[in-house]
Coordinates of C-alpha atoms in Angstrom, one line a residue:
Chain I
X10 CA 5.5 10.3 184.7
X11 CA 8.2 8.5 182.9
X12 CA 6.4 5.6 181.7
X13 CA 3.6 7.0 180.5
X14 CA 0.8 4.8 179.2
X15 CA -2.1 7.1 178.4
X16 CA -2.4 10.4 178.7
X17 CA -5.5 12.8 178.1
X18 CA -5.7 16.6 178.0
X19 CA -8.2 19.4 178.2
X20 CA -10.9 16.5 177.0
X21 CA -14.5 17.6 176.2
X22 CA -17.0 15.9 174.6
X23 CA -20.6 17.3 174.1
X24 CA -23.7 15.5 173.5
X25 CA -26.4 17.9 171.5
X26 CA -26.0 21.2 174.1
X27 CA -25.4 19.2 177.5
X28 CA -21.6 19.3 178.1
X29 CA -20.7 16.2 179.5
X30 CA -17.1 16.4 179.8
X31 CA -15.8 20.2 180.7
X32 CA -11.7 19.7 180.4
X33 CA -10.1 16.7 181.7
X34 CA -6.6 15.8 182.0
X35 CA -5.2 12.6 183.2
X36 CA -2.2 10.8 183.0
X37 CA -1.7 7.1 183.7
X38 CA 1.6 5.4 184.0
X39 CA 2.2 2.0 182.7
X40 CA 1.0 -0.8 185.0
X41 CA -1.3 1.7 187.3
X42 CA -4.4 1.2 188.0
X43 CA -6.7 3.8 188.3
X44 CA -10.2 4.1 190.0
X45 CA -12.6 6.5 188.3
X46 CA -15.7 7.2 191.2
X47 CA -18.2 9.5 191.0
X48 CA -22.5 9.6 190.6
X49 CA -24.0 8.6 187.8
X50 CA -23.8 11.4 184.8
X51 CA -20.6 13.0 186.1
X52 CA -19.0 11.8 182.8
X53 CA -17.3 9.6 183.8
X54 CA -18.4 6.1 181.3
X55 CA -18.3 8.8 178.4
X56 CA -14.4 9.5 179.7
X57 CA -13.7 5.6 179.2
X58 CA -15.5 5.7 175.9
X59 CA -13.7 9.1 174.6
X60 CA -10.3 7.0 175.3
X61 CA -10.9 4.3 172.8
X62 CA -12.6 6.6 170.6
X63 CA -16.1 4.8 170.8
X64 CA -17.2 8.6 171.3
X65 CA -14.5 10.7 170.0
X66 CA -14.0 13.5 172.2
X67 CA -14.8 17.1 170.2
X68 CA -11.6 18.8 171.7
X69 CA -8.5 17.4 173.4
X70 CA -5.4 15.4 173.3
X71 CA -5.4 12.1 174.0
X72 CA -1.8 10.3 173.8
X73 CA -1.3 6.3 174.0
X74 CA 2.2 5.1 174.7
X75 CA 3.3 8.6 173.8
X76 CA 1.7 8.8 170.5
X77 CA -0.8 11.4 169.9
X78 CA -4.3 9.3 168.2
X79 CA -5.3 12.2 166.8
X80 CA -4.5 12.5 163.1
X81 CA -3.5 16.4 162.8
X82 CA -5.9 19.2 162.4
X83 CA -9.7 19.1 162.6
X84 CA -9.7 16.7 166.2
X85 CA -13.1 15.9 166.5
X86 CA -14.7 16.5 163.5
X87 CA -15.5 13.2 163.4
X88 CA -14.6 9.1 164.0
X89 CA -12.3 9.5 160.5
X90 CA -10.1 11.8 162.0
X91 CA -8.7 9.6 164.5
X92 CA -6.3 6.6 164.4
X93 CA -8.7 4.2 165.2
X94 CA -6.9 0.9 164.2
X95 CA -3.8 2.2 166.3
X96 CA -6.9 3.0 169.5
X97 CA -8.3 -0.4 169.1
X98 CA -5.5 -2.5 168.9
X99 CA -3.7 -1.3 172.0
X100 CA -7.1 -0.3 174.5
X101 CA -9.5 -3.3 175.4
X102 CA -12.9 -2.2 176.8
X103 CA -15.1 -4.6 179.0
X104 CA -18.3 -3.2 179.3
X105 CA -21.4 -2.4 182.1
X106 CA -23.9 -5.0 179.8
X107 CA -21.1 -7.4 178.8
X108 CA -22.4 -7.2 175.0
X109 CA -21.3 -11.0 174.8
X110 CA -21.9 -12.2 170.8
X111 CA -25.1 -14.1 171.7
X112 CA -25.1 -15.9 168.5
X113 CA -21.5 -17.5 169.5
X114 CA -19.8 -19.4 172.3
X115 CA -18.0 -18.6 175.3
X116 CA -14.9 -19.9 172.9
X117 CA -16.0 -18.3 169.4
X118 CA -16.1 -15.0 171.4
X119 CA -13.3 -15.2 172.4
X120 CA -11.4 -16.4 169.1
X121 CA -13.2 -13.8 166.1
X122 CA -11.6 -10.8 166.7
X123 CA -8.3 -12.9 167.4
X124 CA -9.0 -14.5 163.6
X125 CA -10.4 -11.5 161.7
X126 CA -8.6 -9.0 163.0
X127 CA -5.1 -9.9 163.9
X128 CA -5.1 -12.9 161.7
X129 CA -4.5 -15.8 163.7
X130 CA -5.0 -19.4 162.9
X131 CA -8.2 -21.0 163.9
X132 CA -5.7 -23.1 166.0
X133 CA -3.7 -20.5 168.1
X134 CA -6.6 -18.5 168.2
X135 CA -7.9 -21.4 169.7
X136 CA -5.2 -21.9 172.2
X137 CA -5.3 -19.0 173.1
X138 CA -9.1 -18.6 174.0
X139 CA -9.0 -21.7 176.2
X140 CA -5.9 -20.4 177.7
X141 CA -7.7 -17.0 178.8
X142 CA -10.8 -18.8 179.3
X143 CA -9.5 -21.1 182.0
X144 CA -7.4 -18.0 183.7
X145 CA -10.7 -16.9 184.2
X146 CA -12.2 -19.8 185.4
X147 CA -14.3 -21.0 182.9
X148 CA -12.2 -23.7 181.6
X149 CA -15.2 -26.0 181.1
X150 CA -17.8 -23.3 179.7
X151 CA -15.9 -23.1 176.3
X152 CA -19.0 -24.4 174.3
X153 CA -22.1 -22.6 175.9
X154 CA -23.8 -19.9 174.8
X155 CA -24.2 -16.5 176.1
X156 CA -27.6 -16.9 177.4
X157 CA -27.0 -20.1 179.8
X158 CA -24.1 -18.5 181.2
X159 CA -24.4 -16.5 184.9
X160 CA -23.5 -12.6 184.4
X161 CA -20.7 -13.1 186.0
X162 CA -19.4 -16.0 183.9
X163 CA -20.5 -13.8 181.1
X164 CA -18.3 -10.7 182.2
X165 CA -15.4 -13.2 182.6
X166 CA -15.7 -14.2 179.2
X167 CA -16.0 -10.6 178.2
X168 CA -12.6 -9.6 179.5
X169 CA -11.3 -13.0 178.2
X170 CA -12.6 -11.3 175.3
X171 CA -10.9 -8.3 175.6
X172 CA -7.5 -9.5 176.8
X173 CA -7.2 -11.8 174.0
X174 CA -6.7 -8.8 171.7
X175 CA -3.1 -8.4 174.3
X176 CA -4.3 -5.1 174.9
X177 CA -1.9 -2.8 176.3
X178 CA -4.4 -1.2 178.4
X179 CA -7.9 -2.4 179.6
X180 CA -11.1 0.2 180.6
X181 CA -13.8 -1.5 183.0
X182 CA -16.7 0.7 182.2
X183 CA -19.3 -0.4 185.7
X184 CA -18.7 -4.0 184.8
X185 CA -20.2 -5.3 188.0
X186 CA -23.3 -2.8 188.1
X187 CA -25.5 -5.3 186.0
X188 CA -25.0 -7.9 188.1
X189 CA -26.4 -9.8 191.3
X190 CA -24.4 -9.1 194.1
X191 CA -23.5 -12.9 195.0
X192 CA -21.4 -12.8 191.0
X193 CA -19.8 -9.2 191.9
X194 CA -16.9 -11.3 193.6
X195 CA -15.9 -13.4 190.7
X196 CA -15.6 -10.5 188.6
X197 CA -13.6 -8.3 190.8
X198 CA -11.1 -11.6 191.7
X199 CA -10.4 -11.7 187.7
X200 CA -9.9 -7.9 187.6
X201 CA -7.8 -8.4 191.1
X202 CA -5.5 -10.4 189.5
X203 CA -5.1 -8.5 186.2
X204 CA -4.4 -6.0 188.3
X205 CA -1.1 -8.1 190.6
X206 CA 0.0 -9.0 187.0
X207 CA 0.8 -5.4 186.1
X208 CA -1.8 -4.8 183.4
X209 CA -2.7 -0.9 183.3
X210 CA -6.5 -0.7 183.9
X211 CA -8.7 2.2 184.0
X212 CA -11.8 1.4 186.4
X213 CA -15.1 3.0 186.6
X214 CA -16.8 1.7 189.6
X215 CA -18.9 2.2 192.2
X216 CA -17.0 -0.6 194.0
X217 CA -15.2 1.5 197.0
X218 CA -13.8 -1.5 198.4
X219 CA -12.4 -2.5 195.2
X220 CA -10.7 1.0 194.5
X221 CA -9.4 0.8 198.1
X222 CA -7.2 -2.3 197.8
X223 CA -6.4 -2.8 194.1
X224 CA -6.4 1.1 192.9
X225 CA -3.0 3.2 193.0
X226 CA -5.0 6.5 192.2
X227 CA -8.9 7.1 192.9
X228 CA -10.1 9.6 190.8
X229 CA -13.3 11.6 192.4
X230 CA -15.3 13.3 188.9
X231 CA -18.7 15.3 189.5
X232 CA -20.3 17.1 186.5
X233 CA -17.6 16.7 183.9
X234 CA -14.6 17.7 185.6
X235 CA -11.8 15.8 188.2
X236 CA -12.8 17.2 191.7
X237 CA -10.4 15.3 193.1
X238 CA -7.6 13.0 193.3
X239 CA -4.8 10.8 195.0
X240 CA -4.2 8.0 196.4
X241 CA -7.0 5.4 197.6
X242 CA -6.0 6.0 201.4
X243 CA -6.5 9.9 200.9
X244 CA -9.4 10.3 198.9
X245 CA -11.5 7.4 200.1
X246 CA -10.3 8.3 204.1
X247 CA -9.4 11.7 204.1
X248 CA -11.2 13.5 200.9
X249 CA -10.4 17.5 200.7
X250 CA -13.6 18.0 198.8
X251 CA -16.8 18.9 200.1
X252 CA -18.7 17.0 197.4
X253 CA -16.4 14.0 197.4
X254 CA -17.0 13.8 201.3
X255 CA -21.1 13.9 200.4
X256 CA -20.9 11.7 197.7
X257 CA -18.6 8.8 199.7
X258 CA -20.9 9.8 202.7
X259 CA -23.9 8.0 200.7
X260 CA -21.9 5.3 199.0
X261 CA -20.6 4.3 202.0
X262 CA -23.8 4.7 204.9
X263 CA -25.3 2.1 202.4
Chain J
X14 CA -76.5 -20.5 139.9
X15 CA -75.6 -23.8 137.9
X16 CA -74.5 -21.0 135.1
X17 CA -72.2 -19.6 138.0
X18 CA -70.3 -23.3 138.4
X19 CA -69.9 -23.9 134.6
X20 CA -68.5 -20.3 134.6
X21 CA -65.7 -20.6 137.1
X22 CA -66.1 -24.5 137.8
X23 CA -66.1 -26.4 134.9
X24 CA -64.1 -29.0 135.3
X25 CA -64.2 -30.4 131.8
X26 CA -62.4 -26.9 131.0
X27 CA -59.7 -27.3 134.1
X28 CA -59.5 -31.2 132.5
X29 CA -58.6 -30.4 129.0
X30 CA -56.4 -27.7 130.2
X31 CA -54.3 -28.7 133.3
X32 CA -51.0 -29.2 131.3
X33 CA -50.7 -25.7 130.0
X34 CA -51.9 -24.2 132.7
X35 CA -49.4 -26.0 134.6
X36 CA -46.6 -25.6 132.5
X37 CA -47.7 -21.9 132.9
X38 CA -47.8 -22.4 136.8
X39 CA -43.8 -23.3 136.7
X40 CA -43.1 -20.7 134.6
X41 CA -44.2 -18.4 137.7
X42 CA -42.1 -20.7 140.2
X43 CA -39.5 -20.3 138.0
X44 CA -39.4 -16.7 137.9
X45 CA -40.2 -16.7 141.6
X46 CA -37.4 -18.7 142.3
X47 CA -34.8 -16.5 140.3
X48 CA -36.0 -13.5 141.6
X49 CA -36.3 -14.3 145.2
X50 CA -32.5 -15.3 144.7
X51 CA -31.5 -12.0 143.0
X52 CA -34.2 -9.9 145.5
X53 CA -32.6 -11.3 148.7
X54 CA -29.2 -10.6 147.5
X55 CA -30.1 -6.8 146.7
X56 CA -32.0 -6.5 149.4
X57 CA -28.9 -6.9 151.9
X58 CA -26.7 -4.8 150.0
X59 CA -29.5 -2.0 150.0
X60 CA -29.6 -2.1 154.0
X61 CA -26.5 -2.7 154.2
X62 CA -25.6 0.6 152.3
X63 CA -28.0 2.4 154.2
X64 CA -26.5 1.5 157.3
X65 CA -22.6 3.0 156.4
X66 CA -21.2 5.1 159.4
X67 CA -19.7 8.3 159.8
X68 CA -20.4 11.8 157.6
X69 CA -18.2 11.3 154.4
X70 CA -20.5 8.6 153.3
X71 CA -23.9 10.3 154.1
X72 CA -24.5 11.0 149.9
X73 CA -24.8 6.5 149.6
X74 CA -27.0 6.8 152.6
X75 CA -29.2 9.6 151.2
X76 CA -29.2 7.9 147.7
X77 CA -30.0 4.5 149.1
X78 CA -33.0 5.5 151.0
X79 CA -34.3 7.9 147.9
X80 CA -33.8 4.6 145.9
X81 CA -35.7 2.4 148.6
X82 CA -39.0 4.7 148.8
X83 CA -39.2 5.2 145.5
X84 CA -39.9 1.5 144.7
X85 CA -41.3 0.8 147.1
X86 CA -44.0 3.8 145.9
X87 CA -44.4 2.7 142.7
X88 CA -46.5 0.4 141.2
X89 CA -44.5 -3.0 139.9
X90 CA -46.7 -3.2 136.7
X91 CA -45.2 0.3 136.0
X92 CA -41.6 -0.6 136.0
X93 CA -42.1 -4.1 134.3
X94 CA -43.9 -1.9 131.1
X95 CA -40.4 0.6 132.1
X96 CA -38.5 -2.0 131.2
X97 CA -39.6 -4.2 128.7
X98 CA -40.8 -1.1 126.9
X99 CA -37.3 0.7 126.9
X100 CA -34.4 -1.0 127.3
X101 CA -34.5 -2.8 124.1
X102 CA -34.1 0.9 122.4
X103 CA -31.3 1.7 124.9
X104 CA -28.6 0.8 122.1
X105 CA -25.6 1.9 124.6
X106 CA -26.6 -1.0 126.4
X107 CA -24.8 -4.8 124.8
X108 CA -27.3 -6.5 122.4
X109 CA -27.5 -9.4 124.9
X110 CA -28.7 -6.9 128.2
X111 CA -31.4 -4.8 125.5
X112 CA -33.0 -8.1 124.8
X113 CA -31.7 -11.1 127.1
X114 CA -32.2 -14.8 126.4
X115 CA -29.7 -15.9 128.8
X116 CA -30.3 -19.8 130.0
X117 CA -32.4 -20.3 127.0
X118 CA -35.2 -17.9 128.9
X119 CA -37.1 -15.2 126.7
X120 CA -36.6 -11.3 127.0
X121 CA -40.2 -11.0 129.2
X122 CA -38.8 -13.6 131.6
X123 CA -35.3 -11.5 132.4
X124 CA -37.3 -7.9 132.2
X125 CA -39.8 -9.8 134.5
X126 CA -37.5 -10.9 137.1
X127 CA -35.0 -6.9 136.7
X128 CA -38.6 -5.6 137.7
X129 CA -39.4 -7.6 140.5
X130 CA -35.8 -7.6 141.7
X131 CA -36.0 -3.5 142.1
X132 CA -38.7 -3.7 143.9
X133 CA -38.2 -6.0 146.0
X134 CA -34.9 -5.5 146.7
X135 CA -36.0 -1.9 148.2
X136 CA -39.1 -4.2 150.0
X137 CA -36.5 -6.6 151.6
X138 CA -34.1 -3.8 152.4
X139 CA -36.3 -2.8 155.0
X140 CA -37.6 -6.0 156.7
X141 CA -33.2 -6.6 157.0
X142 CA -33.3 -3.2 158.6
X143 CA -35.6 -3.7 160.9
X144 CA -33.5 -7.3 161.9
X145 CA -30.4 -4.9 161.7
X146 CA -31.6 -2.2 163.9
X147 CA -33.1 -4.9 166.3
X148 CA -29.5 -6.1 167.6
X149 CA -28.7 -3.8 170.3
X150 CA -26.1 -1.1 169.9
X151 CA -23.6 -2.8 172.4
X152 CA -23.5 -5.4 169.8
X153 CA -21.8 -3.3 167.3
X154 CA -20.2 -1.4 170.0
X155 CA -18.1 -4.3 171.1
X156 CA -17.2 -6.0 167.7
X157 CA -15.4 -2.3 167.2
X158 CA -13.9 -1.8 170.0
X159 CA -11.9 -5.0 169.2
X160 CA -10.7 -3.6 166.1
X161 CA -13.0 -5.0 164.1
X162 CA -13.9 -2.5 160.7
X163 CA -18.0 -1.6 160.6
X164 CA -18.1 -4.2 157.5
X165 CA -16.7 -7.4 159.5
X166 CA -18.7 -6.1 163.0
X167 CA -21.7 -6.5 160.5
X168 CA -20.9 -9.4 158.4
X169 CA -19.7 -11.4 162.0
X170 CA -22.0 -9.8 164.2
X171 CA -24.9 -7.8 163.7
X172 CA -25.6 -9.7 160.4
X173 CA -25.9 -13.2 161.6
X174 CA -27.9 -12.0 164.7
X175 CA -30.2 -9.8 163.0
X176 CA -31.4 -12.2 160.4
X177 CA -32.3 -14.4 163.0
X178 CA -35.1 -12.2 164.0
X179 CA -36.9 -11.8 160.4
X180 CA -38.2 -14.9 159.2
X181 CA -41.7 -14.5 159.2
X182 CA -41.8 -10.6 157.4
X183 CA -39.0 -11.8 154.8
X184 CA -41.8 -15.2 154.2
X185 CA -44.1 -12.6 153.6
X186 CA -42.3 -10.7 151.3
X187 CA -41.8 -13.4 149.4
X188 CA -45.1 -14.4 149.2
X189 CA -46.0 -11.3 147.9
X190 CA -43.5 -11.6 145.2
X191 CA -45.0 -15.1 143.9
X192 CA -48.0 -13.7 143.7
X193 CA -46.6 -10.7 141.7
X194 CA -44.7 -13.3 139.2
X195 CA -48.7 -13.3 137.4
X196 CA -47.6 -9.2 136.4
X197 CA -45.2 -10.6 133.8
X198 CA -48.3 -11.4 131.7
X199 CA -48.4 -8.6 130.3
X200 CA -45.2 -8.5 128.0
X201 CA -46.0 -11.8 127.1
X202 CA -44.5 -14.0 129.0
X203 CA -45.9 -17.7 128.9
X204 CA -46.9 -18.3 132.9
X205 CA -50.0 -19.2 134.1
X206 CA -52.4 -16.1 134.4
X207 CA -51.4 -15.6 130.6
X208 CA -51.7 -19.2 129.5
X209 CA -55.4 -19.1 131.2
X210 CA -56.6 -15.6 129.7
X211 CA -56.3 -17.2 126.4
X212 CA -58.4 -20.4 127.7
X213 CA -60.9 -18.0 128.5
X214 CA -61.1 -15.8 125.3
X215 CA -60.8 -19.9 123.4
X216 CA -64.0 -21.5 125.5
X217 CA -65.5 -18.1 126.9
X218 CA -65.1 -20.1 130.8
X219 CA -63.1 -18.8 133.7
X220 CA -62.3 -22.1 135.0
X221 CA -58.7 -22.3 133.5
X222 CA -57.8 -18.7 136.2
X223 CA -59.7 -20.8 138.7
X224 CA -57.3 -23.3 138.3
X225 CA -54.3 -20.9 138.4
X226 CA -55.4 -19.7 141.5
X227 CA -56.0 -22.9 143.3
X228 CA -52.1 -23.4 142.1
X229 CA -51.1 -20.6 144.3
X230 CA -53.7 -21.4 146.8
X231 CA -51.9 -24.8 147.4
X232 CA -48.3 -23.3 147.7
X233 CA -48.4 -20.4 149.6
X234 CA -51.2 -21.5 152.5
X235 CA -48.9 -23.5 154.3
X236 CA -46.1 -21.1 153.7
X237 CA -48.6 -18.6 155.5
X238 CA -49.0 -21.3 158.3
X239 CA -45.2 -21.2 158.2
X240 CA -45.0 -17.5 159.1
X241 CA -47.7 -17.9 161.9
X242 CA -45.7 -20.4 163.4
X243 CA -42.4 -18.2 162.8
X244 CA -44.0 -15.6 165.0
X245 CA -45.4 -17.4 168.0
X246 CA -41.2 -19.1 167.9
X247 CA -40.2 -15.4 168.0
X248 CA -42.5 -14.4 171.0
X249 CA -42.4 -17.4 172.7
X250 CA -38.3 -16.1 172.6
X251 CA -39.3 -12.8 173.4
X252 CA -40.8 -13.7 176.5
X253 CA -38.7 -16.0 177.6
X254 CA -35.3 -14.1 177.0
X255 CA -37.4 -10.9 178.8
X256 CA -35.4 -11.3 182.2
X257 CA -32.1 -12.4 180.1
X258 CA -32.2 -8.6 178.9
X259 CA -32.4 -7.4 181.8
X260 CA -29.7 -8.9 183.9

């Protein structure tokens, strides 16, 4: 790939003795968006979360915008020995339980990071929260708390969240799974348009429809390792795999 | 059973000696007040401390949680005699830390309040904890992954929100500690308990300690009504926010 965005190799990342990634390479280009499917414990949240180095990965390569985050010898050994600041400041994460600051507003959750972390003015950061805010639709929610918003207002404000760090690229970790089916809509619109926009996204989902019209590349994983992959139209219609033909089989019947 | 009255409630005695034993009585707010200042502080630092991420900084982790059960295992009076009793022959230390008279305060009243800030600092350390390690885990997980260092995702985040949670143990704790203002008698410092042991050994009568304690009586009862009310807020939020958690 020429442009390429993030790339991740021979990744494995243990938890006590289970092995929950076994070896997995990927490579995203800039502006793709990538579909990550599979059941649930196939590794495939802890892959998002290796990425921005929430759960450092205990061996494996993982390259953003060609530069190798992991600070020379000893990968793994532990959160110091990777380039964190560099992770963080270029990889937004919106995530399954929105983890909204419930102590702060739509708008203040949007503007801390913005003001502690890449120093902006209470002003622009300001601006620029009620500019994401109303991208997202929720222009006129800028002072409520957490707790009287809908899920689905409170995911929007999470990726308002996100994006106002101007990620480079974003990681949906099941962000509709928590909600009620009638807000899933709203959610997947916002991600719809990222998407048309040309931000590079990394989706974990159990959204098939979603992966079918707004994915480039579905990516089928099943206990810790890619089974299969390609574009939406042969995976999702025409899957090689035995298991990925099971697995759709009962997504799909639902 | 009249004897028993005159004993402990002679009010003649609690008459002639209300303004000493009052004077006394501030003495102990005083201390209280200092302390509580100095014990709070600590206290946070302490948790926070023992809350450091990652492996390098596992030795201030294992220090800070040796530190925290040991006071919290030993008996105040102990350290307050520990002190008073030793630092003044510590003559490494500055003239003005062996015997302090800073503010115009005696050297009882400063070894008081170093006493009851060690220990309670380890005692409050663990009612933030608990506040601390009540914020879920996304929490911290999302003030990180937006760049933020551990020390501003606690400061902005998990602080605020887990302090929100620990009124009514941190009341307690502090009612403790204005009760335990009463050990600094014993080097000699002027506060109330003091003032009304040497009422008693003057007229023989209890009534001047009776007095004391109907001080504290009429202080810290309604700050114990406080904390019951502080907890019925807290579940009343508990059960309300149940299906918030959830969705």
């Amino acid at each position: 790939m020429a442009d390429s965005m993030l790339s991740l190799k021979g990744i494995h990342k243990r938890f006590g003795n289970l092995e929950v990634l076994k070896g997995v390479d990927i490579e995203i280009g800039r502006g793709e968006v990538v579909c990550i499917l599979g059941p649930s414990g196939s590794g495939k949240s802890t892959l998002l979360r290796c990425v921005n180095l929430l759960e450092p990965p205990e061996e494996g390569e993982i390259f953003v915008e060609g530069n190798d985050i992991c600070k020379g010898p000893g990968s793994g050994t532990g959160e110091q020995s990777w380039e964190l600041n560099f992770v963080r400041q270029r990889v937004g994460i919106v995530f399954q339980q929105f983890n909204l600051f419930s102590h702060k507003t739509a708008l203040e959750n949007v503007t801390l990071a913005q003001e502690r972390v890449l120093g902006r003015s209470k002003a622009e950061a300001r601006a620029k929260a009620t500019e994401l805010l109303e991208r997202v639709g929720l222009g006129d929610q800028l002072g409520q708390y957490p707790e009287t918003l809908s899920g689905g207002q409170q995911q929007r404000v999470a990726i308002a969240r996100a994006l106002a760090m101007e990620p480079h690229v974003m990681l949906f970790d099941e962000v509709t799974s928590a909600l009620d089916p009638e807000l899933v809509k709203e959610v997947l619109d916002t991600m719809r348009e990222l998407a048309e926009e040309g931000m590079t996204m990394m989706v974990v989902t159990h959204e098939i429809g979603f992966a079918r019209e707004v994915a480039d590349r579905v990516i089928f994983m099943d206990g810790g390792v890619i089974v299969e992959e390609g574009p939406p139209a042969e995976v999702l219609e025409n899957p090689k795999e035995e298991r990925t033909k099971q697995f759709l089989g009962l997504v799909l019947d639902r | 059973m009249s004897q028993f009255f005159t004993q402990y409630f002679n009010f003649d005695v609690m008459g002639e000696h209300f303004g000493e034993v009052f004077v006394g009585f501030l003495q102990n707010l005083l201390v209280f007040a200092v302390a509580a200042v100095l014990a709070l502080t600590w206290g946070l630092v302490l948790a926070l401390l023992r809350q450091l991420p990652g492996k390098k900084l596992m030795p201030i982790r294992f220090v800070t949680i040796a530190y925290i059960d040991f006071f919290r295992a030993v008996p105040i009076l102990i350290i307050i005699l520990m002190i008073s009793g030793g630092v003044p022959f510590l003559s490494f230390l500055p003239q003005e830390v062996r015997i302090p008279h800073w503010f115009g305060r005696p050297d009882p009243f400063w070894y008081g309040v170093a006493a009851l800030v060690i220990v309670y600092g380890a005692f409050t350390a663990e009612v933030y904890r608990a506040g601390i390690e009540a914020v879920p885990k996304g929490q911290m997980e999302a003030a990180r992954s937006l760049g933020m260092s551990h020390f501003q995702a606690m400061r902005h985040v998990v602080v605020p929100q887990g302090v929100t949670k620990i009124p009514a143990p941190m009341l307690n704790e502090l009612i403790s500690l204005l009760k335990d203002t009463t050990l600094i008698s014993v080097i000699a410092l002027s506060e109330s308990v003091l003032v009304s042991r040497e009422v008693l050994s003057e007229r023989l009568n209890s009534s001047s300690l009776t007095l004391t304690a109907i001080f504290f009586v009429i202080i810290i009862l309604p700050l114990a009504r406080v904390v019951d009310k502080l907890i019925a807020r807290q579940q009343l939020k508990i059960t309300r926010g149940s299906h918030l958690e959830v969705a």
